[in-house]
Structures are given as structure tokens and as C-alpha cells.
CSV table of C-alpha atoms (C1' of nucleotides) in Angstrom, one decimal:
chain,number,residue,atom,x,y,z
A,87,UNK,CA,0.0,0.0,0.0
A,88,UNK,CA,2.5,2.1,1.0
A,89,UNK,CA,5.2,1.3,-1.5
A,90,UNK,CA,2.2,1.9,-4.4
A,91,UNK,CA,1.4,5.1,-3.7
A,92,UNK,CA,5.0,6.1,-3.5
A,93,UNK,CA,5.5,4.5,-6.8
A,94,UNK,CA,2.4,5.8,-8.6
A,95,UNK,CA,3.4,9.3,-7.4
A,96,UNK,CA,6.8,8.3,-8.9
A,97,UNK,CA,5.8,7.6,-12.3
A,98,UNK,CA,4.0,10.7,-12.7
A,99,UNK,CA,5.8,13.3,-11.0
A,100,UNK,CA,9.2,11.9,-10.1
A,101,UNK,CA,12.7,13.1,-11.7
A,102,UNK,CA,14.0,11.0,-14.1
A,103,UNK,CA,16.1,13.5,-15.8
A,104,UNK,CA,19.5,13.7,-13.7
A,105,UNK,CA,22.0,13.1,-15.4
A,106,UNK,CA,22.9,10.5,-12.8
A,107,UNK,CA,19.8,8.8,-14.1
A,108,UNK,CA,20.9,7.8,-17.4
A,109,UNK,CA,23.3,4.7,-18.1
A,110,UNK,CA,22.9,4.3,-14.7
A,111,UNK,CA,25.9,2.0,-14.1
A,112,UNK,CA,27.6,1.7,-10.6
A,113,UNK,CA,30.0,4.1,-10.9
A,114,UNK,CA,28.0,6.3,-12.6
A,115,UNK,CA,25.9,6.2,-9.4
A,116,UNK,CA,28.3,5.9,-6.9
A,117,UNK,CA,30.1,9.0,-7.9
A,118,UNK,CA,26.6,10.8,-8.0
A,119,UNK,CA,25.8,9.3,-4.6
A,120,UNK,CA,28.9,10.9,-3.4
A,121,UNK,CA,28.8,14.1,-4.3
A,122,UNK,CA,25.1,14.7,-3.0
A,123,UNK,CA,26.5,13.6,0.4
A,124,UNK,CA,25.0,16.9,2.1
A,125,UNK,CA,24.9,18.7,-1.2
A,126,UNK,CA,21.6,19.6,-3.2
A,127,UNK,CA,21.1,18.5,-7.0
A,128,UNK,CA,21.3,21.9,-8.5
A,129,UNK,CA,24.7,22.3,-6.7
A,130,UNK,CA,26.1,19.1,-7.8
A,131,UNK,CA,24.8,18.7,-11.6
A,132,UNK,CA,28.0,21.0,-13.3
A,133,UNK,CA,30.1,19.1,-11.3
A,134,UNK,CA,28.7,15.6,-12.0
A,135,UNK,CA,29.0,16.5,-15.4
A,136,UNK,CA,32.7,18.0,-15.7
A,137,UNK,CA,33.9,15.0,-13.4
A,138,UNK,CA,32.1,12.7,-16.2
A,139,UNK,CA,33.4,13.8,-18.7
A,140,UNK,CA,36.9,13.8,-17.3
A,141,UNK,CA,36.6,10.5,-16.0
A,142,UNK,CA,33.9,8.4,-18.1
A,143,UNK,CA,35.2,4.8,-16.3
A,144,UNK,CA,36.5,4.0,-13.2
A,145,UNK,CA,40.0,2.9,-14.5
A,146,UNK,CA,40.3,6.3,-15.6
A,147,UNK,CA,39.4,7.9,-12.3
A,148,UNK,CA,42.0,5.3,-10.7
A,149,UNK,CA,44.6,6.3,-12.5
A,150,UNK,CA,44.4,10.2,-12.0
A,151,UNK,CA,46.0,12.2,-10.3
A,152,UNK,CA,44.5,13.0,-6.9
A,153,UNK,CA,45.1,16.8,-8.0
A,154,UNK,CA,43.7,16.7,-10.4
A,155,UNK,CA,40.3,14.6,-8.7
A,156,UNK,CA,40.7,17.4,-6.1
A,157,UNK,CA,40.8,19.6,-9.0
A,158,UNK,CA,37.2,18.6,-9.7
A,159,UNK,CA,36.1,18.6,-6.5
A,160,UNK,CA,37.2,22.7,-6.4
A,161,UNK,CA,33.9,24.4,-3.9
A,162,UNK,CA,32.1,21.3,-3.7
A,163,UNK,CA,33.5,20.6,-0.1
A,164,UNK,CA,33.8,18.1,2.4
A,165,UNK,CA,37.4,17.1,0.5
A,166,UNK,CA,37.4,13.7,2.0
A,167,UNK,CA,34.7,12.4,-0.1
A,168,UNK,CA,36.9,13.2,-3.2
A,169,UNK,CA,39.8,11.3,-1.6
A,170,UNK,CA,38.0,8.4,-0.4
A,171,UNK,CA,36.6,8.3,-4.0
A,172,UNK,CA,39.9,8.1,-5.7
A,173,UNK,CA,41.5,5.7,-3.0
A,174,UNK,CA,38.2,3.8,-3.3
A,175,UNK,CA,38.9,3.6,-7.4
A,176,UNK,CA,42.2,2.3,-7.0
A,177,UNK,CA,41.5,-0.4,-4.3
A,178,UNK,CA,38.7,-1.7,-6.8
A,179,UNK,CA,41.2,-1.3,-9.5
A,180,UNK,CA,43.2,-3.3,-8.0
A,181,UNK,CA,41.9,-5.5,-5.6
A,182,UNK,CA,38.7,-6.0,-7.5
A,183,UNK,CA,40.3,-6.4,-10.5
A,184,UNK,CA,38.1,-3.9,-11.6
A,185,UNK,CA,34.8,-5.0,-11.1
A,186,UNK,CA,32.6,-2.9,-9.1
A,187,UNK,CA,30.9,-4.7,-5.9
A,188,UNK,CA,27.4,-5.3,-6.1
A,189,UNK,CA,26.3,-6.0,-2.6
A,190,UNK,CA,25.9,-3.6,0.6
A,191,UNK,CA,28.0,-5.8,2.4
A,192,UNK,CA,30.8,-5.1,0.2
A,193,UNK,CA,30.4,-1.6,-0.5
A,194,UNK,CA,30.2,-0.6,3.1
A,195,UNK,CA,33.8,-2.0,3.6
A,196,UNK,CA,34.9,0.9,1.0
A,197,UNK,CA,36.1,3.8,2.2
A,198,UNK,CA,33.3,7.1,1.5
A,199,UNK,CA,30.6,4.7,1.4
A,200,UNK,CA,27.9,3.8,4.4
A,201,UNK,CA,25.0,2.5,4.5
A,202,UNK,CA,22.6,4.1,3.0
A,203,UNK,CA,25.3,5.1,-0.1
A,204,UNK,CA,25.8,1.7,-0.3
A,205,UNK,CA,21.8,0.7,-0.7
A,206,UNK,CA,21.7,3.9,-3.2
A,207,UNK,CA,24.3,2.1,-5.6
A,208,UNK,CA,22.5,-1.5,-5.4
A,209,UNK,CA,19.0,-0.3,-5.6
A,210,UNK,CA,19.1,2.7,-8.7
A,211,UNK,CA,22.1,0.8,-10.1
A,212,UNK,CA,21.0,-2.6,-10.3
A,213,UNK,CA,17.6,-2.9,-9.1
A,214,UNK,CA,18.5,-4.8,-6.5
A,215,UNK,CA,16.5,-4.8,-3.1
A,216,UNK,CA,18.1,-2.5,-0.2
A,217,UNK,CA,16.7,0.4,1.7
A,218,UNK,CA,17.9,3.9,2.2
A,219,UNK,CA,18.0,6.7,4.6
A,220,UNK,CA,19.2,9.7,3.7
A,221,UNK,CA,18.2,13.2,5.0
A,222,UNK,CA,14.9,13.5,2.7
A,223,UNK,CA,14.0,9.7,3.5
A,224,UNK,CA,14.3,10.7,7.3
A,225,UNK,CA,12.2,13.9,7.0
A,226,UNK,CA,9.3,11.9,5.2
A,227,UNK,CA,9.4,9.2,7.2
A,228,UNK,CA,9.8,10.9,10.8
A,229,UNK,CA,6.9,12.9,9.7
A,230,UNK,CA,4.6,9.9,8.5
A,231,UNK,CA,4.9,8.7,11.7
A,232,UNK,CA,5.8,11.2,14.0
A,233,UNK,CA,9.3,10.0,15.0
A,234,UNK,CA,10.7,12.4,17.9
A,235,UNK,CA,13.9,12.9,18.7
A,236,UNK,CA,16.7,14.5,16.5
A,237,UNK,CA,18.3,11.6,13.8
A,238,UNK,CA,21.6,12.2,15.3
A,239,UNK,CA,20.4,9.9,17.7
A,240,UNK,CA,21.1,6.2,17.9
A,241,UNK,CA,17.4,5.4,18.9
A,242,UNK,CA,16.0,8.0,16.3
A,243,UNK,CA,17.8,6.5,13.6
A,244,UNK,CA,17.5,3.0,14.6
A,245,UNK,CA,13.4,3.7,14.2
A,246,UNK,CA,13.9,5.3,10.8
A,247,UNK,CA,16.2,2.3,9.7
A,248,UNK,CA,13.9,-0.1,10.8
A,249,UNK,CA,10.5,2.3,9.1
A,250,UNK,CA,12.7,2.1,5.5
A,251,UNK,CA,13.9,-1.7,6.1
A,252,UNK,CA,9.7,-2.2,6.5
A,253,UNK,CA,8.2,-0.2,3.6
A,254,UNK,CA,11.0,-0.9,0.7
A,255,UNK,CA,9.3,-2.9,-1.7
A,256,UNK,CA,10.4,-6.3,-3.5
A,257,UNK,CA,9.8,-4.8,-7.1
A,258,UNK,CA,10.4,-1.5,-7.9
A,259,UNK,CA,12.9,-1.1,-5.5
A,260,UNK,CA,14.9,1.8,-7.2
A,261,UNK,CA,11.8,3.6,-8.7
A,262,UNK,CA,10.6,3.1,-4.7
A,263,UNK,CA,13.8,4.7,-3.2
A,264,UNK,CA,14.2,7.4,-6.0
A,265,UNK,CA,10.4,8.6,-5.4
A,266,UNK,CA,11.4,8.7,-1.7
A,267,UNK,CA,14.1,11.1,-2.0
A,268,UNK,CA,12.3,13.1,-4.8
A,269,UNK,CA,9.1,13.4,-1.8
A,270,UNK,CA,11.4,14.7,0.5
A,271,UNK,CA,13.3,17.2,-2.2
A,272,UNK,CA,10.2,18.3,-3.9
A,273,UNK,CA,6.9,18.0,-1.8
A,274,UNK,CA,8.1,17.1,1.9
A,275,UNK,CA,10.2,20.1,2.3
A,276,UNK,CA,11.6,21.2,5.6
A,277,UNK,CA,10.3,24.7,6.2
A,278,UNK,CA,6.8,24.6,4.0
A,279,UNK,CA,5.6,21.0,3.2
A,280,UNK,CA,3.2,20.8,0.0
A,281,UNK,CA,0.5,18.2,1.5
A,282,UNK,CA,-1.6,18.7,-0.9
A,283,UNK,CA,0.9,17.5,-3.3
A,284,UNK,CA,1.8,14.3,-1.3
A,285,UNK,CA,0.7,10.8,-2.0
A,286,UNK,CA,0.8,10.0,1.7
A,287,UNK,CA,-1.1,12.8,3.0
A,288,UNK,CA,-3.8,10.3,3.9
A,289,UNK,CA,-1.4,7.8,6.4
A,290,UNK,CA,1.1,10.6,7.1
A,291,UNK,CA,0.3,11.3,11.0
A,292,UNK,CA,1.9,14.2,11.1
A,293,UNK,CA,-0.4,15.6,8.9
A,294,UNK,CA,-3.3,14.4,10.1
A,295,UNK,CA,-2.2,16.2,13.5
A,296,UNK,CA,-1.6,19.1,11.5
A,297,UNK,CA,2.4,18.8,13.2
A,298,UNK,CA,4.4,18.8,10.0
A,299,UNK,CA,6.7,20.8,10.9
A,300,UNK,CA,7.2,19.4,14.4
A,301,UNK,CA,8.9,16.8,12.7
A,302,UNK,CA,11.5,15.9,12.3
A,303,UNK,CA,13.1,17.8,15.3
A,304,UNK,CA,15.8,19.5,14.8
A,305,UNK,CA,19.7,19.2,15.6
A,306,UNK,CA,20.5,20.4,19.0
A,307,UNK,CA,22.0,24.0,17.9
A,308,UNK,CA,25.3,25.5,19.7
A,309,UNK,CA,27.3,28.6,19.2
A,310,UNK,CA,29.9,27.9,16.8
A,311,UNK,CA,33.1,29.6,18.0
A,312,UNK,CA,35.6,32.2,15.4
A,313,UNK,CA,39.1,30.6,14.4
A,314,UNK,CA,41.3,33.5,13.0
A,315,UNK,CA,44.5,33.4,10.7
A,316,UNK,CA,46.8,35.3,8.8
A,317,UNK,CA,47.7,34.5,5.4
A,318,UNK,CA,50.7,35.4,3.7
A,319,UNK,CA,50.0,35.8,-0.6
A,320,UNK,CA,53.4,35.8,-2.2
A,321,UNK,CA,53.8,37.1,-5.5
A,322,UNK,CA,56.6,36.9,-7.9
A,323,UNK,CA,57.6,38.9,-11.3
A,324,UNK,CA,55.9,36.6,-13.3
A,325,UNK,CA,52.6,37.3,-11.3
A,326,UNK,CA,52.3,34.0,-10.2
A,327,UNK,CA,51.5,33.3,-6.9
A,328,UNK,CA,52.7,31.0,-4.0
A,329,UNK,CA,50.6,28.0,-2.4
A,330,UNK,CA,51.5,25.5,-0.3
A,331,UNK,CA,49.7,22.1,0.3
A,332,UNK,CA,47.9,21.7,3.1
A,333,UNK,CA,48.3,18.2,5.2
A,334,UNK,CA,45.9,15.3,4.1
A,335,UNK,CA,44.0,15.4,7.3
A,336,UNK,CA,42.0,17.8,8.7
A,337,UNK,CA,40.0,20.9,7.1
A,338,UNK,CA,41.0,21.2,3.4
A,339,UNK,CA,42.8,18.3,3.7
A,340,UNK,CA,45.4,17.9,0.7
A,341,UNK,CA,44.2,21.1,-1.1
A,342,UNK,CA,46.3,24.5,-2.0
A,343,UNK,CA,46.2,27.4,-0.2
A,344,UNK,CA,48.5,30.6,1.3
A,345,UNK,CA,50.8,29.6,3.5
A,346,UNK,CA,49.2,30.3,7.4
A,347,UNK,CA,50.2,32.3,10.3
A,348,UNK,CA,48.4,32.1,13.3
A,349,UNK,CA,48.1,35.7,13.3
A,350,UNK,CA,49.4,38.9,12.0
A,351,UNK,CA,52.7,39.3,13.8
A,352,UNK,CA,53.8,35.4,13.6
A,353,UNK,CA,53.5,36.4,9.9
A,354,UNK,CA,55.6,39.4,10.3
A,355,UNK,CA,58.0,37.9,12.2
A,356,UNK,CA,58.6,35.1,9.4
A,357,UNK,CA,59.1,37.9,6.4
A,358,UNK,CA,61.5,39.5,8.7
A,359,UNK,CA,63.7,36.8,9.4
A,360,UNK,CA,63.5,35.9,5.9
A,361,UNK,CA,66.6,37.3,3.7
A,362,UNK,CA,64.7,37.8,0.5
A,363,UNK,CA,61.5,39.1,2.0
A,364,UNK,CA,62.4,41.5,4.8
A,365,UNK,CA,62.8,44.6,2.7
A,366,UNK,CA,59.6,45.3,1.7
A,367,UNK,CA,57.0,45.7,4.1
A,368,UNK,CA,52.9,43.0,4.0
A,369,UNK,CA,49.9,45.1,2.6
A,370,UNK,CA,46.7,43.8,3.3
A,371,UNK,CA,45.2,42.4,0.4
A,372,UNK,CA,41.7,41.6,1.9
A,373,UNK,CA,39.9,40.2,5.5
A,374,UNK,CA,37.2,38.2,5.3
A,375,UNK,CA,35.1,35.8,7.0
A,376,UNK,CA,34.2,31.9,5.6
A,377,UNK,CA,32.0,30.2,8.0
A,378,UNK,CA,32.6,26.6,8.1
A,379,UNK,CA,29.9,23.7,9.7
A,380,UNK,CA,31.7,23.7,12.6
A,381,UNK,CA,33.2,26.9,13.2
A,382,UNK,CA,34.3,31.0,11.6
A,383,UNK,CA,37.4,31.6,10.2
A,384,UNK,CA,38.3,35.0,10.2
A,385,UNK,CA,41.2,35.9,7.5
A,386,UNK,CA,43.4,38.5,7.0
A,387,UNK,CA,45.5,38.1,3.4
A,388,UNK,CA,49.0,40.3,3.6
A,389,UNK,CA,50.7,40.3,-0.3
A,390,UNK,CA,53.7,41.2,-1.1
A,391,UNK,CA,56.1,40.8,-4.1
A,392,UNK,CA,59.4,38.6,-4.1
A,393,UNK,CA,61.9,37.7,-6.8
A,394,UNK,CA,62.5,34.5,-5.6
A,395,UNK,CA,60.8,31.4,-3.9
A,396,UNK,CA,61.5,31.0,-0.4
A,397,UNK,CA,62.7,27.3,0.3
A,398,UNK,CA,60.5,26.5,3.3
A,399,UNK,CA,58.0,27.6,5.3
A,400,UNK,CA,56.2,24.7,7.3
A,401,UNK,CA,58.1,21.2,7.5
A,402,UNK,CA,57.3,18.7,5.2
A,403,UNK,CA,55.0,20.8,3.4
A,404,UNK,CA,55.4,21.4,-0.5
A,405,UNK,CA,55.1,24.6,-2.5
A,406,UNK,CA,54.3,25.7,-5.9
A,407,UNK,CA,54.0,28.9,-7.7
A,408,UNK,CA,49.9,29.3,-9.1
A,409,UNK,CA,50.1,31.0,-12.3
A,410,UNK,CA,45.9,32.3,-12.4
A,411,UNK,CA,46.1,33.2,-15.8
A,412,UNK,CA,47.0,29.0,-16.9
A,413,UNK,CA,45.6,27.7,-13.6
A,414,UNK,CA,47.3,24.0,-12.7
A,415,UNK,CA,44.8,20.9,-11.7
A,416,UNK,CA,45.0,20.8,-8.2
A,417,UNK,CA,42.7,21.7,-5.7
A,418,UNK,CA,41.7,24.6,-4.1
A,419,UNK,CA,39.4,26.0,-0.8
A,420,UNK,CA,36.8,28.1,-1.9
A,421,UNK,CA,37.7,31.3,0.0
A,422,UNK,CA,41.2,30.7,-1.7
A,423,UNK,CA,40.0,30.8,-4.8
A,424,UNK,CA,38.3,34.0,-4.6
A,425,UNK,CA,41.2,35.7,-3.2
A,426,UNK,CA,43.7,34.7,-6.5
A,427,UNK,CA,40.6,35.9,-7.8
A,428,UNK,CA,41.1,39.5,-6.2
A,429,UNK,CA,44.8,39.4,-6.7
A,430,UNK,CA,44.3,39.0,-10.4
A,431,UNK,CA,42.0,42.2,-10.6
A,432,UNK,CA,43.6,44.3,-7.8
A,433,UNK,CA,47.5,44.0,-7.8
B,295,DA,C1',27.8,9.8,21.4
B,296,DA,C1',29.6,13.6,19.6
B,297,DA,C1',32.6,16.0,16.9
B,298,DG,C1',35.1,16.9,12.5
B,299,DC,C1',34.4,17.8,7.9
B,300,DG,C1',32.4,22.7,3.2
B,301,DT,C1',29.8,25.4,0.7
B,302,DG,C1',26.2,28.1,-1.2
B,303,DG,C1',21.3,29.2,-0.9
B,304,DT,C1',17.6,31.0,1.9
B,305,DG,C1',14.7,33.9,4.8
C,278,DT,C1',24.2,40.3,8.5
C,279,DC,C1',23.5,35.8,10.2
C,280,DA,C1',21.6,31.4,11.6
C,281,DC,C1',20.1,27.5,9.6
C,282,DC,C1',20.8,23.6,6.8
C,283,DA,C1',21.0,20.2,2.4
C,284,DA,C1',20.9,13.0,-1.4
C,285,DG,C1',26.4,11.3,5.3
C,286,DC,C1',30.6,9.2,6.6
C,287,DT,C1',34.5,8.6,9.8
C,288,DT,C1',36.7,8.5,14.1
DNA sequence: AAAGCGTGGTG
DNA sequence: TCACCAAGCTT
């Protein structure tokens, strides 16, 4: 009953125009089912299609260059899905001898993919029976039944698990879990659900207690606090510009950016000691704030000129002149990018 | 369990 | 301007 309507609402009214929807082979959805990890459709649909059509197969992908995957990946965030995708290319690659798994069981094992990635693949990809739960499966389903609690929650999610284990359907499992997601995307919206519009306005409790919006209940909230730091944008004759790559774990992990002080006088103190840089005095090229999940980062950007390329700056961590105007494949932080951008029109 | 991990859109 | 949050996974 429930799987029907969900279906018949699917066939009329569902998407089946993604571009993740046709030739829907496993890696064709596993990459799509990575990059909406937390990201909406319109956002990742330019980048589904560049990364496509840069690597059509998974051999290719395997045998990039992680620069130029992180290249790709440039203001999509959450970096370590772009990693694990490449690492997870290789091990299949190679351990797999190139076949692609097929089972939850053994997708779960790779690194990127959880549980409900891993149904998405063998459901849309193969037909194959497997339930999801992603964030618009969990706000239709806390809502059909009233679910309390915040998902984050091991008894919250364990209900919702257990609701989409229930109502997946035998046959039509991928048309079943694509309508899902669609619902929640499209008619069981957070702020202002469109009941009218919903096939399961007649058994949703939520709506028949006129609570919609009760549910589901939101995540705790807490102050985020403000990071600050000083970066230093180095510019040689040939305006090209100095980054240095950022460690592979933690934010930005493996990506290009200034090299970092922790504020405005370690930075100082660096070009000073520094034969070729401490004649000329830092200029401020811009502050700004980027606001992260988990907390601000306030940054100051100093510029100044230099004829030649200091050796070092952090330990162990490589540099590279960034020419803008012929830009190189690697990867780059979003609020990094816009300041080559400002370079490039201001100095 | 809770925190780390991005970014752009929205009201 | 700013809080909130969207097709989660990892540690």
C-alpha cells in the first residue's frame, strides 16, 4: 500500500532526468551518490557533469592524479569524499580487478561509502533490493509517523532504519527509493511542506495532526566559535602566486592554499627573518570571513612581491608557484579561490 | 555519542 | 548580517 502510492506518485511526477539517471551503471551512481553527500542537486549537476566527462570509467578515475580529482572537487567541499573516491577507485582497481561490488555488504567495507550510499548504488544501479535513509527519506518518514527525537540519535535513527527496512518494496525497489528522495526534495520540504501534493497525505500522522513541521526535530544548535588566521599571498615577477599544500588530514585536507600564520605578527616575524623578504613591508590584500559547519574563520590576506621562492615555510609541506592566468589541476578552498581571484584584478 | 568535515542558498 | 541547513561518513 505504502510502496504503491510512493510508486504511482513516482511515475507521474518523479525526476528521471538527472543526469545521474541515465546509463545508470555503478560508478556512474556511486560518484553521483557521493557528491550529493550533504549537497543539493542543483549544486552538484555541473560538477557531476565536468567530473564525467573527465573520468567516463573507473579505470580512468584510478589512474588520476589525486590533483587533479581534487581539481574537480574545487567548492564542492567536504574534501574527503573526493579522496575516499579516488582511494576507493584504486582499491577496486586493484583488488577487485576492476569490477565494481554489487552487494551492501561489500560496498560498506569501502572507504566514502555507508549505508545508506551503499543501498543507493545497489538499488538505482541494479535494481536490487536495499533500503535507504538519507536526509529526505528521514524527514518523510519521521513525519509519517511522527518520529521524535533529533536523527543524530542512535534510537531515532535505529526507528527510521527499521521504518525504510519495513516499507522498501520487492519490485520496484529503485523507482521506490528514487520517489522517496524526490518526496522529501520536492513536496516534503523542511520549512513549508506541500501536502496537498503528497501521495501520503492520507497515512502521514503528522499531517493528520496538522504537526508537520514538528517533525523531524531539529539538531541540537550550539554557538559555533571564530578561528582567525593570517595568510601570507606571495607574488613573484611573473605574477604568479605561492601555495602551499595543506596536510591530508583535517580541514582542506590535501588542497592548495597561502601559506598560514596564526596571526598577524607570527606572519611578520617570518618575512623578517627571511633574507629575501624582509625589505619590503605586508599590505593587506583583503579580511574576510568563511563560515565553516563547525566553526568562523576570520582571515586576514597580507601580499607582497618577491623575486625569488622561499625554500621553506612549514616542514614537510610542499610549494608551488599558481600561475591564475594558466591555472594547474589541483585543488583549491573556496575562500582561496576567490582571493587569487582579487589578486588577479587588484595587484 | 559527539565532533570533524564545506559550501552556497535562503529567509 | 546571520543562523540554519541540504541526497552522510568517519573517528
Amino acid at each position: 500500500m505504502f510502496s504503491a502510492l510512493v510508486v504511482g506518485w513516482f511515475d507521474q511526477h518523479g525526476r528521471k532526468d538527472l543526469p545521474w539517471q541515465k546509463n545508470t551503471t555503478p560508478y556512474r551512481v556511486w560518484v553521483s551518490e557521493i557528491m550529493l553527500q550533504q549537497t543539493q542537486v542543483a549544486t552538484v549537476i555541473p560538477y557531476y557533469q565536468r567530473f564525467m566527462k573527465t573520468f567516463p570509467s573507473l579505470k580512468k578515475l584510478a589512474h588520476a592524479d589525486i590533483d587533479q580529482v581534487l581539481h574537480l572537487w574545487t567548492g564542492l567541499g567536504y574534501y574527503a569524499r573526493a579522496r575516499n573516491l579516488h582511494k576507493t577507485a584504486v582499491l577496486i582497481d586493484t583488488q577487485f580487478r576492476g569490477r565494481f561490488p554489487t552487494t551492501v555488504t561489500e560496498l560498506i567495507d569501502l572507504p566514502g561509502i555507508g549505508q545508506s550510499t551503499a543501498g543507493a548504488i545497489v538499488s538505482l544501479s541494479k535494481g536490487d533490493w536495499a533500503p535507504i535513509l538519507d536526509g529526505n527519506v528521514k524527514r518523510v518518514l519521521a513525519r509519517v509517523h511522527c518520529i521524535e527525537g533529533w536523527y543524530g540519535h542512535r534510537k531515532t535513527a535505529d526507528q527510521l532504519w527499521a521504518l525504510s527496512h519495513c516499507y522498501t518494496p520487492k519490485m520496484r525497489t529503485a523507482a521506490f527509493n528514487q520517489a522517496m528522495m524526490d518526496l522529501g526534495a520536492t513536496v516534503c520540504t523542511r520549512g513549508k511542506p506541500n501536502c496537498t501534493q503528497c501521495p501520503l497525505s492520507a497515512v502521514c500522522l503528522a499531517h493528520q495532526t496538522q504537526q508537520e513541521t514538528q517533525f523531524p526535530q531539529p539538531k541540537p544548535k550550539k554557538t559555533i566559535p571564530i578561528k582567525s588566521v593570517s595568510m601570507l599571498v606571495l607574488r613573484n615577477s611573473q605574477q604568479e602566486l605561492l601555495l602551499e599544500q595543506r596536510p591530508p588530514m583535517g580541514i582542506w585536507g590535501g588542497l592548495w592554499s597561502f601559506p598560514e600564520f596564526k596571526d598577524h605578527s607570527a606572519l611578520q616575524a617570518y618575512c623578517q627573518q627571511s633574507p629575501i623578504l624582509k625589505q619590503n613591508k605586508v599590505k593587506l590584500l583583503a579580511k574576510l570571513r568563511h563560515t565553516f559547519s563547525h566553526y568562523h574563520l576570520e582571515i586576514e590576506a597580507w601580499y607582497l612581491d618577491t623575486v625569488k621562492k622561499p625554500n621553506k615555510i612549514m616542514e614537510d609541506r610542499q610549494l608551488t608557484w599558481y600561475n591564475p592566468k594558466q591555472p594547474s589541476t589541483l585543488g583549491l578552498p573556496s575562500p582561496i579561490q576567490k582571493l587569487i581571484k582579487k589578486t588577479t584584478e587588484e595587484i
